[in-house]
Coordinates of C-alpha atoms and ligand atoms in Angstrom, one line a residue:
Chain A
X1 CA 34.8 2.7 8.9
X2 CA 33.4 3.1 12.2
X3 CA 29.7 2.3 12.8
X4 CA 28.6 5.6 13.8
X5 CA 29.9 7.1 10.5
X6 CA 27.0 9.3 8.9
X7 CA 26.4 7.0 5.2
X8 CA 23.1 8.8 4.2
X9 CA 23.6 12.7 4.8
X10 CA 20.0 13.2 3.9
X11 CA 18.1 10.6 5.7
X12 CA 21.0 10.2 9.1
X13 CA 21.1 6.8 8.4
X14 CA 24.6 5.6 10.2
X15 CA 26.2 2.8 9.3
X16 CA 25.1 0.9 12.6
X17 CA 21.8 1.3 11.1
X18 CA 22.5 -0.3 7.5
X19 CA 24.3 -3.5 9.6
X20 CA 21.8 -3.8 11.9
X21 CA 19.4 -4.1 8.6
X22 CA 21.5 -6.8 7.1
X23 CA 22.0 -8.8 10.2
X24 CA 18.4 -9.1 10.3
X25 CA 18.5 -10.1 6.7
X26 CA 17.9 -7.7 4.4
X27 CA 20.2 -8.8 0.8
X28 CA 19.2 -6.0 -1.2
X29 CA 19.9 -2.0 -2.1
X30 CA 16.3 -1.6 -2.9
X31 CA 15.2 -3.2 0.7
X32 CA 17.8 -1.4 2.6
X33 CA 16.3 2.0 0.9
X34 CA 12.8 1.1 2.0
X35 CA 13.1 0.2 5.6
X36 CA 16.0 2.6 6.3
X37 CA 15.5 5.7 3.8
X38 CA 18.8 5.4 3.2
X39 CA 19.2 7.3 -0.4
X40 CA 15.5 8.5 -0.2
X41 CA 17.0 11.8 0.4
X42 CA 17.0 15.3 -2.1
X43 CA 20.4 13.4 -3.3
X44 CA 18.7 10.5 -4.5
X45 CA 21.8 8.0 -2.9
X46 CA 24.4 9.8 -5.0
X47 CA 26.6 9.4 -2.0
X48 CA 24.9 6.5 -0.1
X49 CA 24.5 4.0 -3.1
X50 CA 28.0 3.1 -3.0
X51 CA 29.3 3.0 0.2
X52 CA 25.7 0.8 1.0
X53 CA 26.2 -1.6 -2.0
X54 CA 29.9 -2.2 -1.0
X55 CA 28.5 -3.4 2.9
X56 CA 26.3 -5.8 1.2
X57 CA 29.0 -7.2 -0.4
X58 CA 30.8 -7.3 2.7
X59 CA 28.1 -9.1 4.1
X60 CA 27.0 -11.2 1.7
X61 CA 31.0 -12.2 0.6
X62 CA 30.3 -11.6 -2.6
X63 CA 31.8 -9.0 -5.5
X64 CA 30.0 -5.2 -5.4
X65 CA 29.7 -5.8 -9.4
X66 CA 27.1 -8.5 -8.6
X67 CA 24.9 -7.3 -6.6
X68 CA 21.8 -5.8 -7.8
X69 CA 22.9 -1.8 -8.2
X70 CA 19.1 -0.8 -6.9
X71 CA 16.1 0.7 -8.8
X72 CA 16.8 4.2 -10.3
X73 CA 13.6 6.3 -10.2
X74 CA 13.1 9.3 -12.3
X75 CA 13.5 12.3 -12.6
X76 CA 16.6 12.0 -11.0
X77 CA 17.1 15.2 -11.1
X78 CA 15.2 17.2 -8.9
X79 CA 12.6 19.4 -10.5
X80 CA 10.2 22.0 -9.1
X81 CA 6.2 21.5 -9.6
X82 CA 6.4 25.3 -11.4
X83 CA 8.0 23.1 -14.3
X84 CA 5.3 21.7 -15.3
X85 CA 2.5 23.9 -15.5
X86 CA 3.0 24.9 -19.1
X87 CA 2.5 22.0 -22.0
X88 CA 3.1 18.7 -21.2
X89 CA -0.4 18.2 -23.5
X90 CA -0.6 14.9 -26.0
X91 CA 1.2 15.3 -28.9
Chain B
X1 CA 9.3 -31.7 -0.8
X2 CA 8.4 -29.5 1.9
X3 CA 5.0 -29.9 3.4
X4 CA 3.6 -27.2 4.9
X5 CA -0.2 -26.5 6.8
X6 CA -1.0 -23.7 4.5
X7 CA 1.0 -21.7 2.0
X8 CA 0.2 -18.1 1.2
X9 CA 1.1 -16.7 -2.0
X10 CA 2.4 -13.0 -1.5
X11 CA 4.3 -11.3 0.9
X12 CA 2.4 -7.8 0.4
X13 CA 0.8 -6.3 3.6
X14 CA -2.4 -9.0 3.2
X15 CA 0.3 -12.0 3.0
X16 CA 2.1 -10.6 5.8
X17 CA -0.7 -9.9 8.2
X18 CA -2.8 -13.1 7.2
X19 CA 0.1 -15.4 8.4
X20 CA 0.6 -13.0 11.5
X21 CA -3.0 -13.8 12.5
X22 CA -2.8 -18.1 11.2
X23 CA 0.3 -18.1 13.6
X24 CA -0.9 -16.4 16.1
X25 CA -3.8 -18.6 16.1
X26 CA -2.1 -21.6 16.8
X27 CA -1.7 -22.7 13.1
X28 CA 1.8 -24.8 13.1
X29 CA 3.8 -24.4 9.3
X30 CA 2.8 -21.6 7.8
X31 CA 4.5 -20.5 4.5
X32 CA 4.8 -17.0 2.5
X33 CA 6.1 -17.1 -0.6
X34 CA 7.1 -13.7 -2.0
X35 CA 8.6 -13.7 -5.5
X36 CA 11.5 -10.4 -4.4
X37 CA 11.2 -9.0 -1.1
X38 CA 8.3 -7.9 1.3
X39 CA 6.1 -5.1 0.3
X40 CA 7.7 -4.8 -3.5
X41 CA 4.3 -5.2 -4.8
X42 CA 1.4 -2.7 -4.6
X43 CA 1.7 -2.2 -0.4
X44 CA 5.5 -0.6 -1.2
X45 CA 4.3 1.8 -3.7
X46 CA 0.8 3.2 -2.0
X47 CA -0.1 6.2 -0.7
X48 CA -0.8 4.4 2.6
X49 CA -3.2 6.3 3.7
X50 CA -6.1 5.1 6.0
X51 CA -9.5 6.7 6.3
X52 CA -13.0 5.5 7.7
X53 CA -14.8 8.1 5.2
X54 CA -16.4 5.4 3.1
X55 CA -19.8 5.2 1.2
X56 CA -20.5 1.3 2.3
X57 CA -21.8 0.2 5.0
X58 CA -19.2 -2.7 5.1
X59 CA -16.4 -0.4 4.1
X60 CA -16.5 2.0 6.9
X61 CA -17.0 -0.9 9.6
X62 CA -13.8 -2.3 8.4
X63 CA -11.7 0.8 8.1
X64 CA -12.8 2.2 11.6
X65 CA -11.5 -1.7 12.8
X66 CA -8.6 -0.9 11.0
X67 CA -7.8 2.6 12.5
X68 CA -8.6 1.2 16.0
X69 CA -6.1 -2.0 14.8
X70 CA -3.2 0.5 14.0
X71 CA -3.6 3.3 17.0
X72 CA -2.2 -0.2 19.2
X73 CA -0.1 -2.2 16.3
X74 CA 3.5 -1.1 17.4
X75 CA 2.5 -2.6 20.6
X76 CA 0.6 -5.7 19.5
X77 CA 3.4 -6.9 16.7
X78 CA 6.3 -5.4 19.2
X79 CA 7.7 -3.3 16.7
X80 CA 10.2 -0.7 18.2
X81 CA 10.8 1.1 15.2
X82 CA 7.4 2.2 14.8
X83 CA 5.0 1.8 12.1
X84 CA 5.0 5.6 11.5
X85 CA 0.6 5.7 12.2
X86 CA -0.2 9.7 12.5
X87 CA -3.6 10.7 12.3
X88 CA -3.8 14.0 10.9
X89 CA -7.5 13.8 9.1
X90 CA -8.8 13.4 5.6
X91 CA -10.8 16.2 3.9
X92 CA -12.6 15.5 0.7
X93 CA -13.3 18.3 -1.5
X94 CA -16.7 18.6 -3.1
X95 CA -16.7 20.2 -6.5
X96 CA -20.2 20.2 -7.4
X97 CA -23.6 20.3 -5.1
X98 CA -24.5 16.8 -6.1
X99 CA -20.3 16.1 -5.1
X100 CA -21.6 17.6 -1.5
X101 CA -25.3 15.6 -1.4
X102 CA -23.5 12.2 -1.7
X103 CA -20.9 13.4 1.1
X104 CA -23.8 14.1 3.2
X105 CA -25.0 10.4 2.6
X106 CA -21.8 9.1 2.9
X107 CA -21.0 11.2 6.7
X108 CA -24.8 10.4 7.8
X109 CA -23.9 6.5 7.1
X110 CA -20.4 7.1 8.6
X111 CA -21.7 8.4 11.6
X112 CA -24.5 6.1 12.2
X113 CA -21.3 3.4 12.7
X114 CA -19.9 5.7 15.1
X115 CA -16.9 7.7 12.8
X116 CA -16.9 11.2 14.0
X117 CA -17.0 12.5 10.1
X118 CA -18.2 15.5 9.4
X119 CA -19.9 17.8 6.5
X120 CA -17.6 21.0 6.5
X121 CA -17.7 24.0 4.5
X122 CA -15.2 26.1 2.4
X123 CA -14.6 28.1 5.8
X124 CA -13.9 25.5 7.8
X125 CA -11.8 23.6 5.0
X126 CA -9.8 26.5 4.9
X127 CA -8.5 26.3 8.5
X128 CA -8.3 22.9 8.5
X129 CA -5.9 23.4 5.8
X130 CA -5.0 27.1 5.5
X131 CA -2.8 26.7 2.3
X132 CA -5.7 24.8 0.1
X133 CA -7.6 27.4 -2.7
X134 CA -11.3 26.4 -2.3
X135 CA -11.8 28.7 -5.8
X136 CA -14.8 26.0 -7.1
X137 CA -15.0 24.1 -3.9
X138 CA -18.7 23.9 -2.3
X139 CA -18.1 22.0 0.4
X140 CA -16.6 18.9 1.9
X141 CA -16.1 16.6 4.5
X142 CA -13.5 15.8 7.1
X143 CA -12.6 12.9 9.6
X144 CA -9.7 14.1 12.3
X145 CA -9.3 10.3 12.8
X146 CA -7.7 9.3 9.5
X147 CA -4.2 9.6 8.7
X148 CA -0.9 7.4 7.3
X149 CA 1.4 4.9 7.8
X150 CA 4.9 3.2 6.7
X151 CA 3.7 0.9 4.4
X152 CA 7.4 -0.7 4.6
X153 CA 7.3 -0.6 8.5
X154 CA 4.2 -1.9 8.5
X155 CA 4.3 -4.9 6.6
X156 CA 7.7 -5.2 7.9
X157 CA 6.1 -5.7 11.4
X158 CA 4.0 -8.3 10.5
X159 CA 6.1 -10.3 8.7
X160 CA 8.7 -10.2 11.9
X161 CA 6.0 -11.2 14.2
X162 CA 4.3 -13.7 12.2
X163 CA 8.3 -15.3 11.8
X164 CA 8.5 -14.8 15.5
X165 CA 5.5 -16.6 16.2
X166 CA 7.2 -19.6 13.8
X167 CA 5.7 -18.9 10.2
X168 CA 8.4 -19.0 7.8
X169 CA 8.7 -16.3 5.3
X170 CA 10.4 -17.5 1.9
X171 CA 11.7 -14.1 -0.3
X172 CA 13.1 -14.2 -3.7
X173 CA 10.7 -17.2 -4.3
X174 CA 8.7 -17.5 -6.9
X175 CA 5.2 -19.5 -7.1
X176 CA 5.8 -21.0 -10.7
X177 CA 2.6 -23.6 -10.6
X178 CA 0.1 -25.4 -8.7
X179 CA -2.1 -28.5 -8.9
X180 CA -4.4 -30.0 -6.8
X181 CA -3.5 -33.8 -6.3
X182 CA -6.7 -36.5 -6.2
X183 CA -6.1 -35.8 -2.0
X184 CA -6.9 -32.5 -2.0
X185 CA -3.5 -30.9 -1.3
X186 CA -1.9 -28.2 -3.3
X187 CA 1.7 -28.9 -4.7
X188 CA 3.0 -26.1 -5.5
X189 CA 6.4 -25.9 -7.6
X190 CA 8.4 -22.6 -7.1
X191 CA 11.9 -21.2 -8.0
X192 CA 13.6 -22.9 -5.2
X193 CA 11.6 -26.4 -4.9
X194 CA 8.8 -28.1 -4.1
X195 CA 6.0 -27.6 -1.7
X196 CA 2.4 -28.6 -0.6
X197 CA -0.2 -27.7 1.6
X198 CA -4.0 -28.6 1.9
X199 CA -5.1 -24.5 2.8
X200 CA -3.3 -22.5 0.0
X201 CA -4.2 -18.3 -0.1
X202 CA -4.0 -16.4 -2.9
X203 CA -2.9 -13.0 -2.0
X204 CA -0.6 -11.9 -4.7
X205 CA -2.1 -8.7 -5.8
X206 CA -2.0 -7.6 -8.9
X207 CA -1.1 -11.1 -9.6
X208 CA -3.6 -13.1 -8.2
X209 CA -6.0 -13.4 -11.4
X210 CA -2.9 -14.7 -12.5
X211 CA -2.1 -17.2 -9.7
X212 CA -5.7 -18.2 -9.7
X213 CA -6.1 -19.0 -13.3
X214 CA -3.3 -22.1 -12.5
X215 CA -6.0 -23.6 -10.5
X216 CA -8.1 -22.9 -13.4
X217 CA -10.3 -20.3 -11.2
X218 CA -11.7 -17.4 -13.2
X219 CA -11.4 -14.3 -10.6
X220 CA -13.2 -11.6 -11.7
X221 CA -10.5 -9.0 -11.2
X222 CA -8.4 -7.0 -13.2
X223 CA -5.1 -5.0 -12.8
X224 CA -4.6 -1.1 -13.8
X225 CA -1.5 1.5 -13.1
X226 CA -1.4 3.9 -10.8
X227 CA 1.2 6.7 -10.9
X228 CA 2.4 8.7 -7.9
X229 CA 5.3 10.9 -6.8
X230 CA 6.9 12.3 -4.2
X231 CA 8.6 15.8 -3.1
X232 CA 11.5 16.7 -1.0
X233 CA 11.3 17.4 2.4
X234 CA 9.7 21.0 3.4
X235 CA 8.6 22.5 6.1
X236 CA 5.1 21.0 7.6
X237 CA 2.6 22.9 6.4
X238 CA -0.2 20.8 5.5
X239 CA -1.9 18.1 7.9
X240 CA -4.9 16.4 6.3
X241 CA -4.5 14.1 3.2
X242 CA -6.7 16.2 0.4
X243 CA -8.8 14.2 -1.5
X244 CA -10.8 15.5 -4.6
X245 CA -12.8 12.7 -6.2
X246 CA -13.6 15.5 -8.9
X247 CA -10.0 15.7 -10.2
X248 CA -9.3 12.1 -9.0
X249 CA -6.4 13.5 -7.1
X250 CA -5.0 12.7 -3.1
X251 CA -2.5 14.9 -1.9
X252 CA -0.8 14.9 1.6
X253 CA 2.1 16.3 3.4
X254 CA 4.0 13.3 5.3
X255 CA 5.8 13.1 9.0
X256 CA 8.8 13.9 7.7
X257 CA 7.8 16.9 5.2
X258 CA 7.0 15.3 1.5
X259 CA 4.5 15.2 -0.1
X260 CA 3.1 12.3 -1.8
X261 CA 0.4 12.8 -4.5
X262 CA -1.5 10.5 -7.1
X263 CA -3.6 10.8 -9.7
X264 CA -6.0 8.0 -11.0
X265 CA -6.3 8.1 -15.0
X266 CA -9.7 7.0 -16.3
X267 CA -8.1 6.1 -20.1
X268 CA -5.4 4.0 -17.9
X269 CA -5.6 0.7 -19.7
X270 CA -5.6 -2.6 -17.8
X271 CA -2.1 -4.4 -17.7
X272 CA 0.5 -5.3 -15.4
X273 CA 2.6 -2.3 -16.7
X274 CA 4.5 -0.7 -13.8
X275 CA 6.3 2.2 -15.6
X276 CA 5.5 5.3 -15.3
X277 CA 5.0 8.9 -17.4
X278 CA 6.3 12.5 -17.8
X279 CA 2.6 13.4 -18.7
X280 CA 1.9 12.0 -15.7
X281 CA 4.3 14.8 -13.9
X282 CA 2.2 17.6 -15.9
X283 CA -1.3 16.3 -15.5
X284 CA -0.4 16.4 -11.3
X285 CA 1.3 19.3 -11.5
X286 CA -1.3 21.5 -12.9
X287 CA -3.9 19.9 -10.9
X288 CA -2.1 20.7 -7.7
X289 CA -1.1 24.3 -8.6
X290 CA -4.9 24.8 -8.6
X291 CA -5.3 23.4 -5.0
X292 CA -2.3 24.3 -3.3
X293 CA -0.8 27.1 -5.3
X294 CA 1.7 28.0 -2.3
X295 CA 3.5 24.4 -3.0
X296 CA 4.6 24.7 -6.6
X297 CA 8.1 25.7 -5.5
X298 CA 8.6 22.1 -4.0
X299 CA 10.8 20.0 -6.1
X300 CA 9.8 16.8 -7.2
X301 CA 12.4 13.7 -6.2
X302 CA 11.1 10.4 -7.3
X303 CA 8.0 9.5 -9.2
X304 CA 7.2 5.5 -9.5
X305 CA 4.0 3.4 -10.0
X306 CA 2.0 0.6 -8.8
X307 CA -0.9 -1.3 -9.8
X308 CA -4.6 -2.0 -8.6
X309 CA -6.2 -5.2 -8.3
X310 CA -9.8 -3.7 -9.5
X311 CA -13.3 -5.9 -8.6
X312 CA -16.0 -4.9 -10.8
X313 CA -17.5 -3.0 -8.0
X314 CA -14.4 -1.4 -6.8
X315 CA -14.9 -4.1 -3.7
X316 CA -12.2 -6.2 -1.9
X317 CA -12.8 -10.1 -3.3
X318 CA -12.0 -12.1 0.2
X319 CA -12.9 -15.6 1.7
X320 CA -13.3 -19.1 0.3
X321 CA -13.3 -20.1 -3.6
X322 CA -16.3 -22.6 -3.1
X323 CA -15.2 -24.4 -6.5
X324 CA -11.7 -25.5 -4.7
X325 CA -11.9 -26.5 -1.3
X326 CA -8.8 -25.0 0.8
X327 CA -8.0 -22.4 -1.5
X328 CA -8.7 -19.0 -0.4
X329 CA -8.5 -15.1 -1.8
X330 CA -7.7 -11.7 -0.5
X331 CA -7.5 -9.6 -3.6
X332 CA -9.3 -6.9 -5.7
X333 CA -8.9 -4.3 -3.5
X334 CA -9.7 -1.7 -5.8
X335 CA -6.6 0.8 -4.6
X336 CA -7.4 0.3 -0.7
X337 CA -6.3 -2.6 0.7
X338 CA -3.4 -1.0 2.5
X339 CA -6.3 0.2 5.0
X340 CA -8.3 -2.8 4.7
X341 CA -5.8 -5.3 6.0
X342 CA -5.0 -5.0 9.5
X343 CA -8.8 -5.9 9.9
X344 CA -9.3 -8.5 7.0
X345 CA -6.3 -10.3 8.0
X346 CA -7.8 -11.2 11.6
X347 CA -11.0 -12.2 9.9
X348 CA -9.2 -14.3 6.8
X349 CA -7.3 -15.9 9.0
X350 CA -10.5 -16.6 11.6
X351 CA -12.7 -18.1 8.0
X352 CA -9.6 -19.7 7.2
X353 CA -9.7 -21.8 10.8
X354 CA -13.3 -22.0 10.6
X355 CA -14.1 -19.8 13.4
X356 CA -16.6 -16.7 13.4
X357 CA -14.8 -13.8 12.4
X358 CA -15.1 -10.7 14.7
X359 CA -15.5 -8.4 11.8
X360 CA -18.0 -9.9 9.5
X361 CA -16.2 -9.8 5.6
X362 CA -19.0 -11.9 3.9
X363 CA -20.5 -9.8 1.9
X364 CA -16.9 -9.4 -0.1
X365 CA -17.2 -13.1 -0.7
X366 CA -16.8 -14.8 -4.2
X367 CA -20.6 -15.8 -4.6
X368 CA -21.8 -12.0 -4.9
X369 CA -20.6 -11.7 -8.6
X370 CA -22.8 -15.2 -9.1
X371 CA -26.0 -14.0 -7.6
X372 CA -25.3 -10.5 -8.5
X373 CA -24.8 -8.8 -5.3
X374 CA -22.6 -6.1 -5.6
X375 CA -22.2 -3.6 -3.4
X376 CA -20.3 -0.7 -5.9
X377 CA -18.5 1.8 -3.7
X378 CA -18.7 5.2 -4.5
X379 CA -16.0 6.6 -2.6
X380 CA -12.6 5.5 -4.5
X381 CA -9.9 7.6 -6.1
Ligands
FAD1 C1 -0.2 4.3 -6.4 C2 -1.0 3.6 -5.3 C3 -1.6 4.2 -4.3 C4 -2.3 3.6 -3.3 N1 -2.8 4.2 -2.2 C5 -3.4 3.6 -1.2 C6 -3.8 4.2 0.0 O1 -3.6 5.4 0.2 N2 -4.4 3.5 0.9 C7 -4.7 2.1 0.8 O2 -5.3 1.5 1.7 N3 -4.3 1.5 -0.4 C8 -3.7 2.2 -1.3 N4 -3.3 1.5 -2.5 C9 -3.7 0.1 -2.6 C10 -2.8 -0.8 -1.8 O3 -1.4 -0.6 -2.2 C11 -3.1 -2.3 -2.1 O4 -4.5 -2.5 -2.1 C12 -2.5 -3.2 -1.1 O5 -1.1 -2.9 -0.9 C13 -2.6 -4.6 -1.6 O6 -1.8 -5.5 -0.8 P1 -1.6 -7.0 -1.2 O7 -0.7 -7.6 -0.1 O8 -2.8 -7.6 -1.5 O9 -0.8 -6.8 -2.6 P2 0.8 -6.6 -2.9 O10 1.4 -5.6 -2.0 O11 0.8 -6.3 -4.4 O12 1.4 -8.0 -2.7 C14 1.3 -9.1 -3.5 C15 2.7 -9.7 -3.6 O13 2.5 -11.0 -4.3 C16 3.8 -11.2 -4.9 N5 3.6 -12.2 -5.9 C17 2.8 -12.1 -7.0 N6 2.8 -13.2 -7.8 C18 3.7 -14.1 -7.1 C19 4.1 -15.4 -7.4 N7 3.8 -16.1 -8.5 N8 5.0 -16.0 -6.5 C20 5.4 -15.3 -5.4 N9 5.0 -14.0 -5.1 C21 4.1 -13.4 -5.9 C22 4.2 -9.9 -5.4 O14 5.6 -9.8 -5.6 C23 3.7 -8.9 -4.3 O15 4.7 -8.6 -3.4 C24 -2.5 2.2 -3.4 C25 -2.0 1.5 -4.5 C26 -1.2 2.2 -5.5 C27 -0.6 1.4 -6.6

């Protein structure tokens, strides 16, 4: 992949800018999210997650499958604020 | 083992910015341990504002330090990404006329101290921030100076430079336990070895009742959740961070178009639980709606938590533990110490060397909660 190539569509986070990152390093998904953005985005790193995890790797010379995959945070889907106006009271 | 001139326990933004100032004071080894990575604690999560609207004397003197810290940081720490600093005011809503009478106290102290606060009414709040309902607002007050920053930036920047300057910043090690040999050095066993030190400073957060109690000290601080969110990115339509003491809510819209809102929870319970709620999501939801009913359509993205180190008057615990010479504390910070430690880092690190700090942090010492000094600030979310 060439370093310019886009990896986080929603954040324009290029690739440069993950290696860059790790070269100064950064081991982590969670810490590359944090101090790039990278997966931050209204996606949520559905895209980025992969392709950043597998650069780690790389980096690191170790397998994808042990790395750390990264904290998921909820909801995961996006939902509006008009959701949850109604209910939501203790049961 | 690794001998070391002083050890600080936390890589958070007061770890980070203490061995910044030790370092650039001259001090030779100085160690950070951080148990993951930089700013995973309480710093990574905050709201990260930064406001000199305070109800203490003390408070406000160290927050307008702060603000005046952070307009030059990028410059000072050589940071050329930017710590993301934008001052775009603070405006806290009074609910009540006894709300409004302590904000008059508050911006009369404030401006004694030189902050250019101000008492502002439902008319000005509105264009201040044209999209905010002030339906059972009376009144409020505003203070163009105070504004946000990259918490992750931030604390990045200070660890760099403090590295730079020759500290060494150990991540993904953990401070497992200490004892205090017959010399007066701390040896300190963590995940990956041995160390020791005669200065050792608890700054671990959340933690640091914790970390203290292995020293068998007895801080007087407890932990306690705070849950927060964040939106996708819209269009900028609201500048200051909204604060309604009333509601316990903060609101604001961030460079880049989120917003990023809390609420505090007075039946929170006090723990070390980080998780986080879907009542939480209602309980923000509906309190927004009622302030900024234009926003509603915004989609949530992430929602997480983090936890306050609380004093029992909502005051930062900082300086020397008299009981154990060479150990030191920055904790407590009672869900502002974010804003508190570009300041209170230069003066830890000044106490630490035995010099006079520039700005005075006494008062936050250990020995109030002996002789019964507190100082309780009223102006906390
Ligand atoms: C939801 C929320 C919103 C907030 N909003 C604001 C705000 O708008 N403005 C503001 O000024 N403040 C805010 N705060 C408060 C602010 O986040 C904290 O006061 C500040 O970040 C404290 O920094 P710290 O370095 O002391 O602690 P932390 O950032 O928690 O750092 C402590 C570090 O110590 C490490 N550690 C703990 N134990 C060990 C061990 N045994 N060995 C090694 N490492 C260890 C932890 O991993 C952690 O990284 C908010 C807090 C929360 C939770």
């Amino acid at each position: 992949m060439s370093s310019d190539a886009i990896i986080c569509r929603c954040e324009d986070v290029l690739l440069s800018d993950i290696r860059r990152l790790l070269d100064s390093g950064l081991t982590t998904f969670d810490e590359v999210k944090k101090f790039s953005r990278c997966g931050m985005g209204p996606c949520q790193g559905r895209t980025c997650r992969s392709l950043v995890l597998a650069e780690i790797a790389r980096h690191r010379g170790i397998r994808v499958q042990d790395l750390e995959p990264g904290r998921f945070r909820p909801p995961g889907k996006s939902i509006p604020i008009s959701a949850f106006l109604e209910g939501g009271e203790e049961q | 083992m690794t001998r070391a001139d002083v050890i600080i326990v936390g890589g958070g933004i007061m770890g980070c910015s203490i061995a910044y100032h030790l370092a650039r004071r001259g001090m030779r080894r100085v160690v950070v341990l951080e148990r993951s990575h930089i700013a995973s604690g309480a710093t990574g999560r905050c709201g990260a504002g930064v406001r000199m609207q305070w109800g203490t004397k003390p408070n406000c003197l160290v927050m307008k330090e702060s603000i005046r810290i952070l307009e030059g940081l990028e410059q000072e720490l050589s940071y050329p990404h930017g710590i993301g600093f934008k001052q775009k005011g603070y405006l806290f809503l009074a609910h009540s006329k006894a709300q409004l009478i302590q904000f008059q106290k508050n911006v009369q102290l404030q401006n004694s101290l030189g902050i250019p606060s101000e008492i502002v009414s439902p008319k000005d709040m509105k264009r201040i921030a044209p999209l905010l309902d002030t339906t059972g607002v009376v009144g409020g007050s505003y203070c163009s100076k105070d504004g946000h920053c990259d918490p992750f930036h931030t604390t990045r920047a200070y660890a760099l430079a403090a590295t730079r300057l020759g500290a060494t910043l150990l991540q993904y090690t953990e401070l497992q336990s200490v004892t205090k040999s017959a010399e007066g050095t701390f040896k300190l066993t963590t995940s990956a070895g041995e160390i020791e030190a005669p200065v050792l400073v608890n700054a671990a957060g959340a933690w640091s009742g914790y970390v203290a109690s292995m020293l068998g000290v007895n801080l007087p601080v407890y932990s306690e959740r705070h849950q927060i969110l964040v939106t996708e990115q819209v269009e900028r339509v609201l500048d200051p961070m909204i604060i309604s003491l009333h509601e316990g809510l903060y609101c604001q819209q961030t460079p880049d178009g989120s917003f990023i809102m809390g609420l505090g929870d007075p039946n929170e319970p006090k723990g070390l639980d980080q998780g986080h709620s879907w009542q939480f999501l209602f309980a923000v939801s509906k309190k927004i709606s009622r302030l900024l009913p234009d926003i509603t359509g915004v989609r949530i993205l992430r929602q997480w938590s983090g936890l306050y180190n609380m004093s029992p008057d909502r005051q930062a615990v900082l300086g020397a533990v008299d009981d154990v010479p060479g150990l030191y504390v920055a904790c407590g910070f009672s869900g502002h110490g974010f804003m508190m430690a570009p300041a209170v880092s230069e003066s830890m690190a000044d106490i630490i060397l035995g010099n006079t700090p520039r700005v005075a942090i006494d008062v936050y010492g250990l020995d109030r909660f002996k002789n019964g000094n507190l100082f309780y600030e009223p102006a906390v979310v």
